[in-house]
PDB file of C-alpha atoms and ligand atoms in Angstrom:
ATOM      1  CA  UNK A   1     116.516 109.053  98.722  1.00  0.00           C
ATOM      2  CA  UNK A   2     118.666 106.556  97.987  1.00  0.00           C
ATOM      3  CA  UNK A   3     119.276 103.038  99.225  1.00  0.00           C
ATOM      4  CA  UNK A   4     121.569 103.268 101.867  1.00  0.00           C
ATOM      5  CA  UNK A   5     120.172 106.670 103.472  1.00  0.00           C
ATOM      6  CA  UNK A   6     116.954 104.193 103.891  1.00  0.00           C
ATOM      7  CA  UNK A   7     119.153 101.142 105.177  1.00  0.00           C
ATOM      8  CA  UNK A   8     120.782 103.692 107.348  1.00  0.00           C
ATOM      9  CA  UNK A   9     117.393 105.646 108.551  1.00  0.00           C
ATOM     10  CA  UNK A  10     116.156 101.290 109.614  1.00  0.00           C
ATOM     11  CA  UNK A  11     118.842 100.828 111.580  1.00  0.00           C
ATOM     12  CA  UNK A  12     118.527 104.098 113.389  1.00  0.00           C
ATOM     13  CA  UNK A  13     115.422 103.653 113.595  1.00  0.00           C
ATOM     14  CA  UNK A  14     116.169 100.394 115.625  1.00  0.00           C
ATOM     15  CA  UNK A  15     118.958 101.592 117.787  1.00  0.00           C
ATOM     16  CA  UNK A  16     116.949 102.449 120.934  1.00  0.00           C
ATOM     17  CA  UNK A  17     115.312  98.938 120.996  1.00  0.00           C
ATOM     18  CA  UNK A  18     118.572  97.403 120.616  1.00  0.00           C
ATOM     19  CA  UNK A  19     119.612  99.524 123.222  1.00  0.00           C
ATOM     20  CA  UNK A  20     116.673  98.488 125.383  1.00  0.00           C
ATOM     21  CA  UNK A  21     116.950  95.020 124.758  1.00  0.00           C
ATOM     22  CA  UNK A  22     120.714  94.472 124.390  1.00  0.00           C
ATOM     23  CA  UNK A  23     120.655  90.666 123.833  1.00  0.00           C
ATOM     24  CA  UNK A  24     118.321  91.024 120.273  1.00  0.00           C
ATOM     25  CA  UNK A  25     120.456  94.200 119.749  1.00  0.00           C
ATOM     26  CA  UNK A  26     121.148  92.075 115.873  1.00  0.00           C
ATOM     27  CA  UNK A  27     117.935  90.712 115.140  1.00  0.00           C
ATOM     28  CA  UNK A  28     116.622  94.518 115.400  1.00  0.00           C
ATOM     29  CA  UNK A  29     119.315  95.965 113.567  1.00  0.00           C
ATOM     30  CA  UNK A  30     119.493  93.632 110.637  1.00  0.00           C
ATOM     31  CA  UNK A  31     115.684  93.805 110.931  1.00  0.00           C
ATOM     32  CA  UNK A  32     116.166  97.987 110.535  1.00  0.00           C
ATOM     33  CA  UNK A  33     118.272  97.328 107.636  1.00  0.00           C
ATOM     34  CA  UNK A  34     116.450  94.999 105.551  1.00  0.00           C
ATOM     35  CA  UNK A  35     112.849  97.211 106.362  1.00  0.00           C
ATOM     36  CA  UNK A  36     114.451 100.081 105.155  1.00  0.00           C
ATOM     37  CA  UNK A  37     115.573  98.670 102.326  1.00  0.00           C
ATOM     38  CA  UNK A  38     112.976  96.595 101.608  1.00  0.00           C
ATOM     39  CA  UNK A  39     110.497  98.541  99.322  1.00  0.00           C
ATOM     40  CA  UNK A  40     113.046  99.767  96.951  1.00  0.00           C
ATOM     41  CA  UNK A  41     112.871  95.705  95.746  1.00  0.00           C
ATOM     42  CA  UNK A  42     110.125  97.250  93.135  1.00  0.00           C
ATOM     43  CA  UNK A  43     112.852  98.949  91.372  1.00  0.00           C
ATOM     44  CA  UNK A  44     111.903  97.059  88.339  1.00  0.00           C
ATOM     45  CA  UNK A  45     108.321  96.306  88.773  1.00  0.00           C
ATOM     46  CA  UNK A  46     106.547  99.349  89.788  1.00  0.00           C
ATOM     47  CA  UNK A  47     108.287 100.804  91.431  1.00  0.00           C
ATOM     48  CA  UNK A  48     107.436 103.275  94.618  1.00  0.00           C
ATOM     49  CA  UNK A  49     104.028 101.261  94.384  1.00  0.00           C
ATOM     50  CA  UNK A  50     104.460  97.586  94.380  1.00  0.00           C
ATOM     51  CA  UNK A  51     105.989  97.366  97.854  1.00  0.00           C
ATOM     52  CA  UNK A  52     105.755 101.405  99.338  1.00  0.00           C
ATOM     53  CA  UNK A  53     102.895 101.484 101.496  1.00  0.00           C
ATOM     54  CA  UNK A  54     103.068 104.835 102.949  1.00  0.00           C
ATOM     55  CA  UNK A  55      99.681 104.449 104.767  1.00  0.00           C
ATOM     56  CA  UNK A  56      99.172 100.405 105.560  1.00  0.00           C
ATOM     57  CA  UNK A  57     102.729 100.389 106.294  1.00  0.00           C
ATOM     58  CA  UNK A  58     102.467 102.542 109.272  1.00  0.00           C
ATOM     59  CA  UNK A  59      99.305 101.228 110.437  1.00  0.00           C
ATOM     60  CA  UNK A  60     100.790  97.383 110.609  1.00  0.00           C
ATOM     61  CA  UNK A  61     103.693  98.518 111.974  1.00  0.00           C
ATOM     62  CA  UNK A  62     101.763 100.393 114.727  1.00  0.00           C
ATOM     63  CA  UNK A  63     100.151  97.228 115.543  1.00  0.00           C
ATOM     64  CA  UNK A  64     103.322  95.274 115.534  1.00  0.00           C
ATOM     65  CA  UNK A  65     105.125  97.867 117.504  1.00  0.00           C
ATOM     66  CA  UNK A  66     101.851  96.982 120.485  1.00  0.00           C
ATOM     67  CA  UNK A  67     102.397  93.345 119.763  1.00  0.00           C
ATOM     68  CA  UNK A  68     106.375  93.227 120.507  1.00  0.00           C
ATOM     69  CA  UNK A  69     105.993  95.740 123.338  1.00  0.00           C
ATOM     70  CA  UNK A  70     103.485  93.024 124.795  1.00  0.00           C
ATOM     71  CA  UNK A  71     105.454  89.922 123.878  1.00  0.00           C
ATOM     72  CA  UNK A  72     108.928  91.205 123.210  1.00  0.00           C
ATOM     73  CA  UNK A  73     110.166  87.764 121.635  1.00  0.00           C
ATOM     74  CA  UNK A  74     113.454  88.188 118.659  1.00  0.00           C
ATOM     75  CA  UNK A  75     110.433  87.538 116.035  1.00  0.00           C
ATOM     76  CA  UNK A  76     108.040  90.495 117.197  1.00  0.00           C
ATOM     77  CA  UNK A  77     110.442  92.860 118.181  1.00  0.00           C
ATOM     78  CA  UNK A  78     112.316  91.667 114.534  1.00  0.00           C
ATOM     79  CA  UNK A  79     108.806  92.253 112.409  1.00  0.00           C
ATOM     80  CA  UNK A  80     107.747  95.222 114.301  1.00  0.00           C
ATOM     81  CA  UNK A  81     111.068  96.926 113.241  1.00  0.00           C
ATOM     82  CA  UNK A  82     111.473  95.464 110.016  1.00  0.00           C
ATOM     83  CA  UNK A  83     107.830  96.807 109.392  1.00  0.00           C
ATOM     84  CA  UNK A  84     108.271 100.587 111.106  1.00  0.00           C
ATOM     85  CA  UNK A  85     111.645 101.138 108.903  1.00  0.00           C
ATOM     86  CA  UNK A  86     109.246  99.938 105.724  1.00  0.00           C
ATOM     87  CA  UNK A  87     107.011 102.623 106.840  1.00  0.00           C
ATOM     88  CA  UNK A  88     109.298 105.426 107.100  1.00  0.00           C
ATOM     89  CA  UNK A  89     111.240 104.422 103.900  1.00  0.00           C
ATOM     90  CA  UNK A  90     107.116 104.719 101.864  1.00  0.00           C
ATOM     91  CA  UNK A  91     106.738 107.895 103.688  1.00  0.00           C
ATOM     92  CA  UNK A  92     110.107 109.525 103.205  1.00  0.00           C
ATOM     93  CA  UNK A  93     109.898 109.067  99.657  1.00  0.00           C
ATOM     94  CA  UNK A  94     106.622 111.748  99.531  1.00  0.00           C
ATOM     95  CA  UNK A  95     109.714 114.148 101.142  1.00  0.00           C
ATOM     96  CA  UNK A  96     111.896 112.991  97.683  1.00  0.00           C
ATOM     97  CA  UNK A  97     112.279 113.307  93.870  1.00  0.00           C
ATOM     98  CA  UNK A  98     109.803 112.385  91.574  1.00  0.00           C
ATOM     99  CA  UNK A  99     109.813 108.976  89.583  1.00  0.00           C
ATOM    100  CA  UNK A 100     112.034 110.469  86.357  1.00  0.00           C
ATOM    101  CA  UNK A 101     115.445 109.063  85.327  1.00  0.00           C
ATOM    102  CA  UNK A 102     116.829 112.792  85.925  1.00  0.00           C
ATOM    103  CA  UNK A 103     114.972 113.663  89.226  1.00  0.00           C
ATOM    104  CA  UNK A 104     116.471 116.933  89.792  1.00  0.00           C
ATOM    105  CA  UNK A 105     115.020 118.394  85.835  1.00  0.00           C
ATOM    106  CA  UNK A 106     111.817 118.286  88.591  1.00  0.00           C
ATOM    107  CA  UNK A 107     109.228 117.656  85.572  1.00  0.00           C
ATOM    108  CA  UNK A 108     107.567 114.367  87.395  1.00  0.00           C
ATOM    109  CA  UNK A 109     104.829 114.516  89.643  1.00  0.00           C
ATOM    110  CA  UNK A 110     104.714 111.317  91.212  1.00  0.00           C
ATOM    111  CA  UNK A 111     106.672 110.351  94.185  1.00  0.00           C
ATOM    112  CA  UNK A 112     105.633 107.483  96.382  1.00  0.00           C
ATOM    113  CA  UNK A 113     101.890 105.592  95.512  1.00  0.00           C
ATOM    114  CA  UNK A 114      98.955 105.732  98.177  1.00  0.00           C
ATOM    115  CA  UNK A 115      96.938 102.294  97.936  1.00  0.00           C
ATOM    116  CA  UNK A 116      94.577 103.851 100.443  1.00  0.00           C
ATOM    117  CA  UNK A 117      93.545 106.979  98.362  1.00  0.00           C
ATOM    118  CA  UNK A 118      94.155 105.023  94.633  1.00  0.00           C
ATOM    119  CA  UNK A 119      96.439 108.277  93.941  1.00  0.00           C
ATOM    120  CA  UNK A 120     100.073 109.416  93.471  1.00  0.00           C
ATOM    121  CA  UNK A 121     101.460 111.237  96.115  1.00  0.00           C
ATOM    122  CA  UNK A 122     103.313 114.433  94.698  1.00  0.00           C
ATOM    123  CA  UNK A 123     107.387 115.108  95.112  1.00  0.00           C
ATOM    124  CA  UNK A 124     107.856 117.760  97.948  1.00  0.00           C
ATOM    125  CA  UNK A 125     111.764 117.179  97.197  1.00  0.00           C
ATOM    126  CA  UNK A 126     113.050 118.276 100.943  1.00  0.00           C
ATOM    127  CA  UNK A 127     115.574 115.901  99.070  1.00  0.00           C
ATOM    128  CA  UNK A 128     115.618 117.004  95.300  1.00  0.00           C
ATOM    129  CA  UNK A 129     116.884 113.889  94.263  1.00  0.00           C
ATOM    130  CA  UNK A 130     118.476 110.210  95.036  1.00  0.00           C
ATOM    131  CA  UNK A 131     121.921 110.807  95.556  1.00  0.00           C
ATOM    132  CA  UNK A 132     121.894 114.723  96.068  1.00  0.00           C
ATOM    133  CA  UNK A 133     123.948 116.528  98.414  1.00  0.00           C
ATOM    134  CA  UNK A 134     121.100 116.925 101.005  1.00  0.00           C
ATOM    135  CA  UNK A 135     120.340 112.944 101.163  1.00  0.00           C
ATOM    136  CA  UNK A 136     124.269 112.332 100.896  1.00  0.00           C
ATOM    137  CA  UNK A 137     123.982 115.201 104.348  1.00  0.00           C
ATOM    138  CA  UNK A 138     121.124 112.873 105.684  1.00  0.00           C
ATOM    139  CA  UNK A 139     122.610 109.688 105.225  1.00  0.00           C
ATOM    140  CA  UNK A 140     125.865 111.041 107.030  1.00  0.00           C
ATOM    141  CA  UNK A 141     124.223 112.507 110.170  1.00  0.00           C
ATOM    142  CA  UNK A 142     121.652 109.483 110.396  1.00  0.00           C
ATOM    143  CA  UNK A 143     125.081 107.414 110.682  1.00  0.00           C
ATOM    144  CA  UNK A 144     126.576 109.270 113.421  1.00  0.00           C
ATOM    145  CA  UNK A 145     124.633 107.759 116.607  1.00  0.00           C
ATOM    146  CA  UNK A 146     125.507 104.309 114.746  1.00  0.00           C
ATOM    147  CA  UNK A 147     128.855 104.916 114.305  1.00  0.00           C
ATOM    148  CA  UNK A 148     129.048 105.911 118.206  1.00  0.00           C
ATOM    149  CA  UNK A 149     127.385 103.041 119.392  1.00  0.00           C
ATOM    150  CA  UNK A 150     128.167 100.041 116.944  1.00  0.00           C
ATOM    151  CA  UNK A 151     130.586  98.006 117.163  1.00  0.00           C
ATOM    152  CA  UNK A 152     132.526  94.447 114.930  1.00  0.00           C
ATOM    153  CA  UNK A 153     130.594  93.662 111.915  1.00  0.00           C
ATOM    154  CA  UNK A 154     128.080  96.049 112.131  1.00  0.00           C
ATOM    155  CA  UNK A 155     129.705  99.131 112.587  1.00  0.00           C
ATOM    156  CA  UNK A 156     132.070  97.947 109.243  1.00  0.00           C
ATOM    157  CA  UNK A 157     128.702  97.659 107.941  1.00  0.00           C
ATOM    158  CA  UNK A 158     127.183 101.277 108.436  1.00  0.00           C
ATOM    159  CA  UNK A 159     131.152 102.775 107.123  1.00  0.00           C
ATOM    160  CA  UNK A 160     130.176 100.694 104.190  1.00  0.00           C
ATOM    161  CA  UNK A 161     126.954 101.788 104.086  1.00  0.00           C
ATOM    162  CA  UNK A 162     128.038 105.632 104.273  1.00  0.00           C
ATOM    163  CA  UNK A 163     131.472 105.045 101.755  1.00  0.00           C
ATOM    164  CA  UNK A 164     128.589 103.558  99.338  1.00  0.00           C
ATOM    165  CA  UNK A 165     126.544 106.432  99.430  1.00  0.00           C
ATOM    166  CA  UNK A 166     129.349 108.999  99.295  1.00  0.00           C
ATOM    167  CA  UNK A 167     130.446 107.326  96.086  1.00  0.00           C
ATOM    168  CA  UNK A 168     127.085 106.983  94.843  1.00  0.00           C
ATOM    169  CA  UNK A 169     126.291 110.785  95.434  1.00  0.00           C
ATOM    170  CA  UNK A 170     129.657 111.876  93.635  1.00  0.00           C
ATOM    171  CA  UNK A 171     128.476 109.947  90.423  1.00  0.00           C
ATOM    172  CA  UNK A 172     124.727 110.200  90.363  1.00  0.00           C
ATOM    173  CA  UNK A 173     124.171 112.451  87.477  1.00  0.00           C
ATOM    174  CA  UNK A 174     126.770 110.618  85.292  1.00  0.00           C
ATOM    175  CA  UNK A 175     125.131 107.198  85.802  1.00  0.00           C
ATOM    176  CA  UNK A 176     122.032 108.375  84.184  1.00  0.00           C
ATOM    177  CA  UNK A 177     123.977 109.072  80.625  1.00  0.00           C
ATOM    178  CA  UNK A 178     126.212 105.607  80.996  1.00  0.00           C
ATOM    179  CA  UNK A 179     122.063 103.593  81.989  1.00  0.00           C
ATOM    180  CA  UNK A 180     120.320 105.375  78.962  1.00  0.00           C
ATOM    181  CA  UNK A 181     123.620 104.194  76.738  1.00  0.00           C
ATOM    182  CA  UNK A 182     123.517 100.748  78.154  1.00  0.00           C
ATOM    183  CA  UNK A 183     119.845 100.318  77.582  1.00  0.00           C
ATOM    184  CA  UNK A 184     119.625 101.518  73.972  1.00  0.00           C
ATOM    185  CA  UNK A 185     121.965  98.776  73.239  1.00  0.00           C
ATOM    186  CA  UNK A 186     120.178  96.350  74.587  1.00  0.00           C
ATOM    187  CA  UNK A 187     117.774  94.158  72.258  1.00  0.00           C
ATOM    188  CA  UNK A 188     114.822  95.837  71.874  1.00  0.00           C
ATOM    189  CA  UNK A 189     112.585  92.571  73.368  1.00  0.00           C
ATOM    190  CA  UNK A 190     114.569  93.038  76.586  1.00  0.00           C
ATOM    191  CA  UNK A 191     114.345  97.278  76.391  1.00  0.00           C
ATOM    192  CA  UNK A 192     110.725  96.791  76.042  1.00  0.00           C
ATOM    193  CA  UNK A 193     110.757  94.859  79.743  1.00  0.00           C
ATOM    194  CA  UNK A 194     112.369  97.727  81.594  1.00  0.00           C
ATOM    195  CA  UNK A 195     110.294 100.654  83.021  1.00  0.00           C
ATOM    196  CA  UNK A 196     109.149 103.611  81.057  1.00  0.00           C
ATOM    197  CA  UNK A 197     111.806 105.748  82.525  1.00  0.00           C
ATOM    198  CA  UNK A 198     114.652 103.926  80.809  1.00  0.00           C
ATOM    199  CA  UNK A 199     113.177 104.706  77.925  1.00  0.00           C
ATOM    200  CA  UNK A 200     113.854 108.436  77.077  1.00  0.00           C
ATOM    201  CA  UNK A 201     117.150 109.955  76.150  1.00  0.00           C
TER     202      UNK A 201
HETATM  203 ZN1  LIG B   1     111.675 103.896  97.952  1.00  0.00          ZN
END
């Protein structure tokens, strides 16, 4: 999936505890945000297995979830959702494309890394691919109850969010041909740096 469907999914994911607790109602949702975005930081160092966690993830957010609902302070209620959209964002990526530069070919078997079990997790592509129609369809109906209920900066910021991933999703194939043509004429010190993927083509 890509970027913003996660960033979107966080701060979806955080809208009833903003809703809840109107005066953190930013802390949570920037907190949804950055969560859901947060694993995809691997992109260039392992990526879907540096910082997915599709089964601690879930269990430390579960415990961070019991600690906020105890003590709901900005910084619990802020790392319990930060931590929950990390969660879904590892274990929506099992639902995703494999780890290929042209996802949708469907020829890789690895989708999101389980520390727990030592093992890839296989594709099950409900989404085919970053960027595909479907997770373009996702991204826009995750956006909806935000776009009802936000308002000022963060409401520009989910239109963003959804413009982003419409343009993204109109250009995704394309980008692969203009990455492989920018990395082959890069030095071949630096190419050797870069993940395998970049590497075919
Ligand atoms: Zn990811």
């Amino acid at each position: 999936m890509m970027a913003t469907t996660h960033a979107l999914i966080g701060m979806a994911i955080a809208l009833p505890a903003a809703y809840a607790l109107p005066e953190l109602a930013p802390v949570v949702l920037l907190a949804g945000l950055v969560g859901g975005l947060f694993p995809d930081l691997d992109l260039y160092a392992g990526h879907r297995r540096t910082l997915h966690y599709p089964v601690y993830f879930p269990v430390v957010a579960a415990i961070a979830l019991a600690v906020a609902a105890l003590a709901p302070e900005p910084v619990t209620v802020g790392v319990a959702t930060f931590l929950l959209a990390a969660a879904v964002h590892s274990v929506m990526d099992a639902f995703g494309g494999g780890l290929e530069m042209r996802p949708w070919l469907e020829t890789a078997d690895r989708a999101v890394y389980d520390h727990y079990r030592r093992r890839w997790i296989a594709p099950k592509r409900g989404v085919r691919y970053d960027g595909a129609p479907e997770d373009l369809l996702l991204a826009c109906v995750v956006a909806v109850p935000l776009l009802l209920v936000l308002e000022g900066a963060l409401l520009e910021l989910v239109v963003a969010l959804v413009v982003v991933s419409a343009g993204y999703a109109l250009v995704r194939k394309r980008l692969v041909g203009i990455a492989v043509w920018m990395v082959s004429r890069l030095p071949a010190t630096i190419r050797a740096q870069l993940p395998s993927r970049y590497h075919e083509g």
